[in-house]
Short mmCIF file of C-alpha atoms in Angstrom, two decimals:
data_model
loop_
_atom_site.label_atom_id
_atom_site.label_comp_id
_atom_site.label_asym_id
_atom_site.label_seq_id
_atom_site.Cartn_x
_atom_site.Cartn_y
_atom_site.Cartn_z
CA UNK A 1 -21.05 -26.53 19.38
CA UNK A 2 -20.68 -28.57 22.61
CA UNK A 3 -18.12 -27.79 25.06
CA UNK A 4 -15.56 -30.27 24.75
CA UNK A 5 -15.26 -32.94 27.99
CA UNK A 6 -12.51 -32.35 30.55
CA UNK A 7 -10.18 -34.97 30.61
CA UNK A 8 -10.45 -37.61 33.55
CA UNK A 9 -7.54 -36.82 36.26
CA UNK A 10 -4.85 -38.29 37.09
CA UNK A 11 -4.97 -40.38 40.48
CA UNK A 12 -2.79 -39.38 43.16
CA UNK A 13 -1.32 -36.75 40.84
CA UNK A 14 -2.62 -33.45 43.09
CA UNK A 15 -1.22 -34.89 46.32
CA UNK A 16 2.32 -34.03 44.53
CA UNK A 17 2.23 -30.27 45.19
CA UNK A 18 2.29 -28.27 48.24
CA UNK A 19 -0.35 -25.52 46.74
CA UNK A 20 -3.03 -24.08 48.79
CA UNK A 21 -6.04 -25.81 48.08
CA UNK A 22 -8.19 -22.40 48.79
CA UNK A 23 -6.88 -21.40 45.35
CA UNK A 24 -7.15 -22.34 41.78
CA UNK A 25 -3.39 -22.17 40.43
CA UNK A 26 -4.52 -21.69 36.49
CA UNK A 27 -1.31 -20.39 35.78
CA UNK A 28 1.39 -22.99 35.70
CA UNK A 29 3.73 -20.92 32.64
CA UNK A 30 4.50 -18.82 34.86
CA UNK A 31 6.61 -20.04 37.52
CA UNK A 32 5.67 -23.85 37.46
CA UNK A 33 5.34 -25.59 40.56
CA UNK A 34 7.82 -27.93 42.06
CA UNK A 35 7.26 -31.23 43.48
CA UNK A 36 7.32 -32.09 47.02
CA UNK A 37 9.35 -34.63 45.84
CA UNK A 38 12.01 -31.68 43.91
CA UNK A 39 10.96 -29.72 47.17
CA UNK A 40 12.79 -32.41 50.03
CA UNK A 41 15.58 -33.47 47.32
CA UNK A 42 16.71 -29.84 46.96
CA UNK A 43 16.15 -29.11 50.74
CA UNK A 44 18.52 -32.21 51.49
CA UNK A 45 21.05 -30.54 49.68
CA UNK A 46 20.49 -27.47 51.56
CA UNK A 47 21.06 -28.68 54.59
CA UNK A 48 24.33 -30.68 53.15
CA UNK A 49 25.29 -27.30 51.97
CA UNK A 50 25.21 -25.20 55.26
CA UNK A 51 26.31 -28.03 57.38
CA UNK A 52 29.71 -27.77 55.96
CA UNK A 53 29.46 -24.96 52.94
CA UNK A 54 33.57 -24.95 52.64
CA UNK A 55 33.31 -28.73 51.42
CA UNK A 56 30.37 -28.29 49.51
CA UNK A 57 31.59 -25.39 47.25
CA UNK A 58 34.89 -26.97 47.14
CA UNK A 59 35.09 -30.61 46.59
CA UNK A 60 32.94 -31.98 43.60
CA UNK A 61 30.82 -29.58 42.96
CA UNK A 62 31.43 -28.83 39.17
CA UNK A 63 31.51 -32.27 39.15
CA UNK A 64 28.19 -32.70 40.48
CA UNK A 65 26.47 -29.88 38.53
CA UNK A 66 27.95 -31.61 35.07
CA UNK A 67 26.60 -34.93 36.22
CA UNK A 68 23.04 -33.07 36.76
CA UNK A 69 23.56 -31.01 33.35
CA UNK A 70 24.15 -34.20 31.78
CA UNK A 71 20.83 -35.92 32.61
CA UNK A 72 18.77 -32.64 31.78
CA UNK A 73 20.31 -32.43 28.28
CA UNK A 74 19.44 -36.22 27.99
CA UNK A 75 16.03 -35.20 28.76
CA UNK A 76 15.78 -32.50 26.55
CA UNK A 77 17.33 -34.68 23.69
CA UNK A 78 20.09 -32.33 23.55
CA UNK A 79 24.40 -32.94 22.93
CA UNK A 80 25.22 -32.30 27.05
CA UNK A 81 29.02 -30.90 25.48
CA UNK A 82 26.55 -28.00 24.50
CA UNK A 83 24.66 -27.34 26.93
CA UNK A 84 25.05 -25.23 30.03
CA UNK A 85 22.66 -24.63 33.01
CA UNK A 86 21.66 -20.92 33.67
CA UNK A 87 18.93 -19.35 35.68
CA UNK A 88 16.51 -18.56 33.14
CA UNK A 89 15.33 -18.22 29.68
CA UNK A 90 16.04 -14.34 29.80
CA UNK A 91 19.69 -15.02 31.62
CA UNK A 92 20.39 -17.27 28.67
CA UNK A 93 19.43 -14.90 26.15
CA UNK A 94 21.86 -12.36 27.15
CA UNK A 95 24.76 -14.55 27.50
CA UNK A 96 24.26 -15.23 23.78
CA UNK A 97 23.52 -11.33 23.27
CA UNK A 98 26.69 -10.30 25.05
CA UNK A 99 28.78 -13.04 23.04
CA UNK A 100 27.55 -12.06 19.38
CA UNK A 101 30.17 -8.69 19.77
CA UNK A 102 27.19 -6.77 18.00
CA UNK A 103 28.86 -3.53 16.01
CA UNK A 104 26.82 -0.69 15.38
CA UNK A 105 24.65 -1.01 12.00
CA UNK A 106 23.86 -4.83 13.01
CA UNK A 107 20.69 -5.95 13.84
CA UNK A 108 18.81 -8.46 15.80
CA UNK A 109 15.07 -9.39 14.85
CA UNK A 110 11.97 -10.22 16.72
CA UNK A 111 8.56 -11.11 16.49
CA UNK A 112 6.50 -9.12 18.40
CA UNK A 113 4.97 -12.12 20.04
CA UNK A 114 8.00 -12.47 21.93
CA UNK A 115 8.58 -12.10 25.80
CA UNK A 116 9.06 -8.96 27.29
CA UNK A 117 12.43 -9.54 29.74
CA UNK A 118 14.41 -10.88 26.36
CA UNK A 119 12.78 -7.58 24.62
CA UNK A 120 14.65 -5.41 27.28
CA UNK A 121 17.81 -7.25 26.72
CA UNK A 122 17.54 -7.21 23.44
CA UNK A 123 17.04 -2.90 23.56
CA UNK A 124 19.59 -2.57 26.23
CA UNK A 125 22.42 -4.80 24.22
CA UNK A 126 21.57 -2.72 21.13
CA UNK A 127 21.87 0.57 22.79
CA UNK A 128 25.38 -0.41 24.11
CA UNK A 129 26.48 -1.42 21.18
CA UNK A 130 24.67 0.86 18.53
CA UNK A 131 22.52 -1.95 17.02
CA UNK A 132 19.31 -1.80 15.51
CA UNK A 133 16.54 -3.90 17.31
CA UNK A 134 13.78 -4.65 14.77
CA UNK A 135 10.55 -6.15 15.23
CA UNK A 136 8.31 -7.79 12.76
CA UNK A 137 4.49 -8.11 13.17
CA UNK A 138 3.14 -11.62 13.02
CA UNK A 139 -0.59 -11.91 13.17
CA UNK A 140 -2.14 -14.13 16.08
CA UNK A 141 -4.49 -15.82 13.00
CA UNK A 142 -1.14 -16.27 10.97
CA UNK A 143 -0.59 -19.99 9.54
CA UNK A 144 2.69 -21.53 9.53
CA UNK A 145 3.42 -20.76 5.87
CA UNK A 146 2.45 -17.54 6.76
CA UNK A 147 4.90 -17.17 9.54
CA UNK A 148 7.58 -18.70 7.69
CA UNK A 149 7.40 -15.86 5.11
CA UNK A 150 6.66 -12.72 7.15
CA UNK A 151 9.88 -13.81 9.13
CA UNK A 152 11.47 -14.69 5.40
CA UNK A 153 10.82 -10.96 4.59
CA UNK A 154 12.00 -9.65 7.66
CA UNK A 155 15.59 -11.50 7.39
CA UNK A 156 18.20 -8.58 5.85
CA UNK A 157 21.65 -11.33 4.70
CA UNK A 158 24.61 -9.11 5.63
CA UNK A 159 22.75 -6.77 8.56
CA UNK A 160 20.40 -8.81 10.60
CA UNK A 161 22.92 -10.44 13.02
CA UNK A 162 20.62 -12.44 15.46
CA UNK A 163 17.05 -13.69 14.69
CA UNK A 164 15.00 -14.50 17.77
CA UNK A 165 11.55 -16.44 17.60
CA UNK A 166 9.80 -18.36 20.32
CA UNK A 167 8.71 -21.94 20.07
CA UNK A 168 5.71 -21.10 22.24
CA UNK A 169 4.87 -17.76 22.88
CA UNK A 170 4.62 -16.72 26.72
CA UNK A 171 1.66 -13.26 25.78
CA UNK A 172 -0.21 -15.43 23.08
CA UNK A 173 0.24 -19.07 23.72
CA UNK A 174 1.02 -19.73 20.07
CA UNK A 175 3.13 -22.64 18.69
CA UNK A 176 5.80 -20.90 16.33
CA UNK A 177 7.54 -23.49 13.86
CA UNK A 178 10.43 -22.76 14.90
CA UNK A 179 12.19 -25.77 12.96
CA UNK A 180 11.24 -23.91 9.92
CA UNK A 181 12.63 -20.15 10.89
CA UNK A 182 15.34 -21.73 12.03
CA UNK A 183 16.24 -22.86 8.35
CA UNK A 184 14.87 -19.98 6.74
CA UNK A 185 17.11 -17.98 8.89
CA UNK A 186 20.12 -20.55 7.65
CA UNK A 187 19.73 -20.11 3.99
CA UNK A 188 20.08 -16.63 4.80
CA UNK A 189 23.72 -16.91 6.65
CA UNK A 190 21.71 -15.61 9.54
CA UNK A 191 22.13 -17.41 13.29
CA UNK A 192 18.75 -17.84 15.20
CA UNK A 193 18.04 -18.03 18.92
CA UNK A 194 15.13 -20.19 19.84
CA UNK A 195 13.36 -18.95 23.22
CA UNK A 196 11.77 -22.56 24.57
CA UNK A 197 10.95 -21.41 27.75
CA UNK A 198 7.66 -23.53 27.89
CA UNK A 199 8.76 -26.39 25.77
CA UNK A 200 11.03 -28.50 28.42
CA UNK A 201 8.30 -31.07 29.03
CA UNK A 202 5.80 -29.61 27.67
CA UNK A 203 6.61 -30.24 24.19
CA UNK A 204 7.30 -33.68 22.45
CA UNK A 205 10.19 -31.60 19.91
CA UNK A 206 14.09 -32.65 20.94
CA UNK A 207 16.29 -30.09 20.96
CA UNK A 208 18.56 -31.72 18.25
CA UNK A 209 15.36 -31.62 15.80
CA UNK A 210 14.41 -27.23 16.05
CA UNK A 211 18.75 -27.37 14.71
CA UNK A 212 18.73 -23.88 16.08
CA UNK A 213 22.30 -22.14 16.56
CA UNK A 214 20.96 -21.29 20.62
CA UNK A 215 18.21 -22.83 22.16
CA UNK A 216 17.06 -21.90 25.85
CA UNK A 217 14.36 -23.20 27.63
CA UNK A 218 13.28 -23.27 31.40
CA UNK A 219 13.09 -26.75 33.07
CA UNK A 220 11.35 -25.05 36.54
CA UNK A 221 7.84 -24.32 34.84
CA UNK A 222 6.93 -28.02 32.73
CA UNK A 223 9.30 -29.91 33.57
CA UNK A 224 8.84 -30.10 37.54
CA UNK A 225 12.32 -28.80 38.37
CA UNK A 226 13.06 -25.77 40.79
CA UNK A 227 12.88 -22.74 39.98
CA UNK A 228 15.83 -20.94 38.35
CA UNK A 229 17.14 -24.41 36.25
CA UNK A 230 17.36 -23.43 32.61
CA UNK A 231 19.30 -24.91 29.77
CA UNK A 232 21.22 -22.83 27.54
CA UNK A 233 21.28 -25.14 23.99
CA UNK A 234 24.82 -24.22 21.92
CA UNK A 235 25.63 -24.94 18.45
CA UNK A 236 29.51 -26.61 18.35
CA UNK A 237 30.41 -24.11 16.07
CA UNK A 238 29.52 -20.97 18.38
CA UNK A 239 30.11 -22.65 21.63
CA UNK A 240 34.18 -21.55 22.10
CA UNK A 241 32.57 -17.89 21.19
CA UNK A 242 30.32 -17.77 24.09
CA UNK A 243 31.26 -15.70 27.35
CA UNK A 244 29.50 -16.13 30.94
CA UNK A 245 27.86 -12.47 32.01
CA UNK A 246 29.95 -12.35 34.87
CA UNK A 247 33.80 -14.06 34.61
CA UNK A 248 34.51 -16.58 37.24
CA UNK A 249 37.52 -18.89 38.34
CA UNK A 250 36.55 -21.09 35.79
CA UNK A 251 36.61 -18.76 33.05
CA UNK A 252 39.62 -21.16 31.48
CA UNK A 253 37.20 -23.96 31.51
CA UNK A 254 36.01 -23.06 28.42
CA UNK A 255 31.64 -23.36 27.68
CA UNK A 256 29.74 -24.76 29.43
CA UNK A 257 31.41 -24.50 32.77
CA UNK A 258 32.61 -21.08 32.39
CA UNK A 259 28.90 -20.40 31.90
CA UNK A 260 27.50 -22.53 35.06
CA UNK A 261 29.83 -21.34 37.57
CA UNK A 262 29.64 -18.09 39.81
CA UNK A 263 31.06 -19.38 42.66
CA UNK A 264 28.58 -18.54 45.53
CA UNK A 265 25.71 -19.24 43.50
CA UNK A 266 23.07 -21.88 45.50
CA UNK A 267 23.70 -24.46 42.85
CA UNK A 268 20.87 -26.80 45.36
CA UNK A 269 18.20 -26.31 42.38
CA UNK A 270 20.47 -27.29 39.63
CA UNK A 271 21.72 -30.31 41.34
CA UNK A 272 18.46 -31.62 42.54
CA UNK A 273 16.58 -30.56 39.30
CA UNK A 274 16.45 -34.21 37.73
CA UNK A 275 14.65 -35.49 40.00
CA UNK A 276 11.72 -33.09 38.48
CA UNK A 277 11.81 -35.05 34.93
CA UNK A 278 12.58 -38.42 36.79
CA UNK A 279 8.73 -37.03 38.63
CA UNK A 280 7.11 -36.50 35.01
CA UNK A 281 8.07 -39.85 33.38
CA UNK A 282 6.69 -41.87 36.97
CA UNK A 283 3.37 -40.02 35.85
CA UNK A 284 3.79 -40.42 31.90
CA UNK A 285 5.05 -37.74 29.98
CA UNK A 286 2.52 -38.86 27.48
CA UNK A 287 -0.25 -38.80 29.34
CA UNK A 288 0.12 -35.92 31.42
CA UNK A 289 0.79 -33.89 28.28
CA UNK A 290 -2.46 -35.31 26.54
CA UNK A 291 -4.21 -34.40 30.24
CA UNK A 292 -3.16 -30.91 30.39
CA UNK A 293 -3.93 -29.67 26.86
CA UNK A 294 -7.35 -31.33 27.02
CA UNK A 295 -7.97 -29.46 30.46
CA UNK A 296 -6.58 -26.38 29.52
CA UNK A 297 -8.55 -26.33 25.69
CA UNK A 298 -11.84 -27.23 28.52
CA UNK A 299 -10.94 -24.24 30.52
CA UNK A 300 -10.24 -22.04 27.77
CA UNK A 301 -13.64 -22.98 26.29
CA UNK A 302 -16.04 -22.27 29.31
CA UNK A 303 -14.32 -19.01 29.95
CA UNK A 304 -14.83 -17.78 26.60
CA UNK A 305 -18.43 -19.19 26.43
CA UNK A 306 -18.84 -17.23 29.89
CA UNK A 307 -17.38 -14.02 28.55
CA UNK A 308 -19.92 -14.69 26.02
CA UNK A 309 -16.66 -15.22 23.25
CA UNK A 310 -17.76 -17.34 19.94
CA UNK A 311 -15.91 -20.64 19.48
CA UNK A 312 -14.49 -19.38 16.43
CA UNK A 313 -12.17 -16.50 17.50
CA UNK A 314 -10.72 -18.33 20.21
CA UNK A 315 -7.15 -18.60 19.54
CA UNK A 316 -5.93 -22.40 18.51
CA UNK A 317 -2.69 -23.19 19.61
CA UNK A 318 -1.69 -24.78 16.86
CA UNK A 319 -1.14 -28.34 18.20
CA UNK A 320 -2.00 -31.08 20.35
CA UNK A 321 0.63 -30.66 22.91
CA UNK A 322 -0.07 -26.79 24.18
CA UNK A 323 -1.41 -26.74 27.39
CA UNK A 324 -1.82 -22.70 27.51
CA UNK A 325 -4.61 -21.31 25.73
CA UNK A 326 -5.70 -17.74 25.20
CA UNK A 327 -9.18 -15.91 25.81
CA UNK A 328 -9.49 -12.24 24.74
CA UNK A 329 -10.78 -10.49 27.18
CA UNK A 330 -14.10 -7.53 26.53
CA UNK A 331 -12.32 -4.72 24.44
CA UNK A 332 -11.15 -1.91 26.39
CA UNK A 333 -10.29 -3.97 29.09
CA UNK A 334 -6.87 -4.94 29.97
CA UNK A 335 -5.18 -3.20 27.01
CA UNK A 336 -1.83 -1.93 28.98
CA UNK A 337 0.73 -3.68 31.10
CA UNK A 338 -0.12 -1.76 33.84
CA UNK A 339 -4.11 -2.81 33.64
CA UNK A 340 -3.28 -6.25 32.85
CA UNK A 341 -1.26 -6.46 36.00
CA UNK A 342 -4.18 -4.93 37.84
CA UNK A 343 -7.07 -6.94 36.51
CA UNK A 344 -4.85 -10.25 37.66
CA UNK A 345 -4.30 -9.08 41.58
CA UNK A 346 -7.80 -8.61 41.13
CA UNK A 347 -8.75 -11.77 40.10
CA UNK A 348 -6.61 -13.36 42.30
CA UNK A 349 -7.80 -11.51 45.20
CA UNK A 350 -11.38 -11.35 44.56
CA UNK A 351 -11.81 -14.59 43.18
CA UNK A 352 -8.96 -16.63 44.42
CA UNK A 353 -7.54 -17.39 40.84
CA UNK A 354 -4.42 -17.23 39.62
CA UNK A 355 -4.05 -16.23 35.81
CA UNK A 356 -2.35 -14.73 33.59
CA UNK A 357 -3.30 -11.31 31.80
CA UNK A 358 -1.39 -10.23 28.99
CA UNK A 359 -1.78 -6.73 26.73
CA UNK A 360 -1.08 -7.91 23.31
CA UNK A 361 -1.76 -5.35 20.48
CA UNK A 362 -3.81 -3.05 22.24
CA UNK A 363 -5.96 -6.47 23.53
CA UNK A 364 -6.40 -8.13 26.68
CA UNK A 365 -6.11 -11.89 27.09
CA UNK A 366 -6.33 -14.18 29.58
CA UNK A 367 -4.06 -17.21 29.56
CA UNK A 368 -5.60 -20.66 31.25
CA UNK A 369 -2.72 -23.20 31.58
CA UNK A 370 -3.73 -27.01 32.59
CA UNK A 371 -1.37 -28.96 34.72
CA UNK A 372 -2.33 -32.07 36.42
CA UNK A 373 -3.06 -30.46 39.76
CA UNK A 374 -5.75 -28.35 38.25
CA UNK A 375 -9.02 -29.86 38.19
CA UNK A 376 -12.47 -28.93 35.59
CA UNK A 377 -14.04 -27.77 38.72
CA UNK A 378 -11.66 -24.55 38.94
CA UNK A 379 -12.24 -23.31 35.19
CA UNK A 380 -16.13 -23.79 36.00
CA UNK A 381 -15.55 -21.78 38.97
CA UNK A 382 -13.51 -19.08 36.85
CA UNK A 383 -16.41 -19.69 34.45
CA UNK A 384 -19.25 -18.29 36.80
CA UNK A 385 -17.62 -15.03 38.73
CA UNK A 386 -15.33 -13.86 35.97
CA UNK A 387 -18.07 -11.76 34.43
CA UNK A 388 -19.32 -9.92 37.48
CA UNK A 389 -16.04 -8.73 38.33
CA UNK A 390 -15.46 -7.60 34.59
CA UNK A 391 -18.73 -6.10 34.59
CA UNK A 392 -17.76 -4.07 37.70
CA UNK A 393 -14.50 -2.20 35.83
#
């Protein structure tokens, strides 16, 4: 099988981002990138911030960050009433963990391809409250169907209080169908909490279509905004239920405000995030979508050819739009957090590369992303010194 062809870049699109250009940034999911266009909008309102920080906290800002929240939940073709701006996929989660008044004898599900911050808050939330967290063990080879019914199984009507699945899957870049769980976990009188915190741009799926009861997702990694801008997605039914983590002067203002606002908060990111979508459609959402799955399926190919990995058990993402893809690493190598965080300083040292390791399952992976500043030339790269360094450990 031939290696499939890179896709042609985008013009212009590289001079966008203030990266180094001594090193290949392959890992995009992580913490995105901003703009130097997001860069000089938020820094604008920096400077209108400390110039006179009395007014700016003061006069119009809730305002302001509701006029923001409003075109982000636009974007994300979700109901703006519902929606409330938080700092991160992992923030969001435990606002809706703290709200669901868990008793002991409930329980909240996972897969156990799920991240590992909302895993934490998941254990901590449960030991507070004496909850049972439960996990259920989805295989990375699993079909749809497949998913649908494992999750089916692990659904108890009555006990499981919270089910939590990821659209796409930060450790194994895998497209759950979340649509699906989410009425699976329905017919079951069970709510469900959809961690998107790769899908904002990314992925073509609207909010309003997954139907999920909460839906979170990070706008600073695909969607160009700065980082700390997520969206916290609320069902009308729950939304007078939900409570902010910390209680603020605008506590009465019932959700989403009481959410948003923590008074000394630097709400610059929030306010100038739009201007990250307004950069994405300017380059065609479309295309640059199309562009960075095609690079990243390229870089996950001559990787795994390097690493001397058959076509065949390289993971598929399960559709078009993914633009992180997996390659498992030699066995033995990589198979803890702690060595996974070791073997990517080391790659990013020695090789000036940064990646993504992940221990998944007693397996190492690497995880390529493709963005538009990346170009074929950096997997190729990636390609030719990985195996010497692996080869040395």
């Amino acid at each position: 099988m031939t290696v499939p062809q890179p896709p042609e870049p985008i013009p212009g699109a590289r001079l966008l981002f203030s990266l180094d250009p001594s090193v290949s940034h392959l890992n995009h999911g992580s913490f995105g990138a901003a703009p130097i266009a997001v860069q000089r909008a938020q820094q604008r309102l920096r400077e209108e911030m400390e110039s006179n920080p009395l007014r700016f906290f003061t006069r119009g800002l809730v305002d302001r960050i509701t006029h923001a929240r409003r075109h982000l939940a636009t974007f994300l073709g979700a109901d703006p009433a519902g929606t409330a701006l938080v700092g991160n996929v992992t923030a969001g989660a435990a606002v809706v963990l703290r709200s669901l008044a868990l008793q002991p004898g409930d329980e909240v599900l996972t897969t156990d391809h799920g991240y590992g911050a909302v895993a934490l808050s998941v254990a901590r939330e449960c030991a507070r409250t004496g909850a049972v967290a439960r996990t259920v063990a989805v295989p990375l080879t699993a079909t749809d169907e497949e998913v649908v019914e494992i999750v089916r199984a692990g659904l108890r009507p009555g006990k499981t209080r919270l089910l939590i699945v990821d659209q796409l899957t930060s450790p194994t870049a895998r497209l759950f169908p979340v649509a699906a769980l989410v009425a699976v976990a329905r017919e079951r009188g069970v709510p469900a909490l959809v961690d998107a915190a790769h899908a904002p741009g990314m992925l073509p799926a609207s909010v309003a279509s997954v139907g999920a009861d909460f839906w979170v997702g990070n706008l600073h990694k695909w969607a160009y905004a700065p980082r700390g801008t997520a969206a916290l997605v609320v069902a009308e039914p729950w939304r007078e239920r939900i409570q902010p983590l910390v209680v603020s002067w605008e506590q009465d203002s019932g959700f989403p405000t009481r959410v948003e606002w923590q008074a000394t908060l630097d709400y610059t990111g929030w306010l100038a995030a739009p201007v990250g979508p307004f950069t994405l459609r300017s380059l065609g959402v479309d295309r640059v979508r199309a562009h960075n799955a095609a690079l990243a399926a390229y870089g996950q190919r001559v990787v795994g050819d390097a690493l001397g990995v058959a076509p065949e058990r390289l993971p598929e993402p399960g559709g078009p739009a993914v633009a992180m893809r997996l390659v498992p690493l030699p066995p033995g190598v990589a198979t803890t957090l702690e060595a996974a965080r070791a073997l990517r300083a080391e790659i990013a040292d020695r090789l000036a590369a940064e990646v993504s390791v992940a221990a998944w399952n007693g397996r190492g992976y690497l995880r390529l992303c493709g963005q538009v500043y990346n170009t074929s030339e950096e997997y190729d790269r990636l390609a030719v010194r990985l195996p010497a360094l692996l080869g040395r450990r």
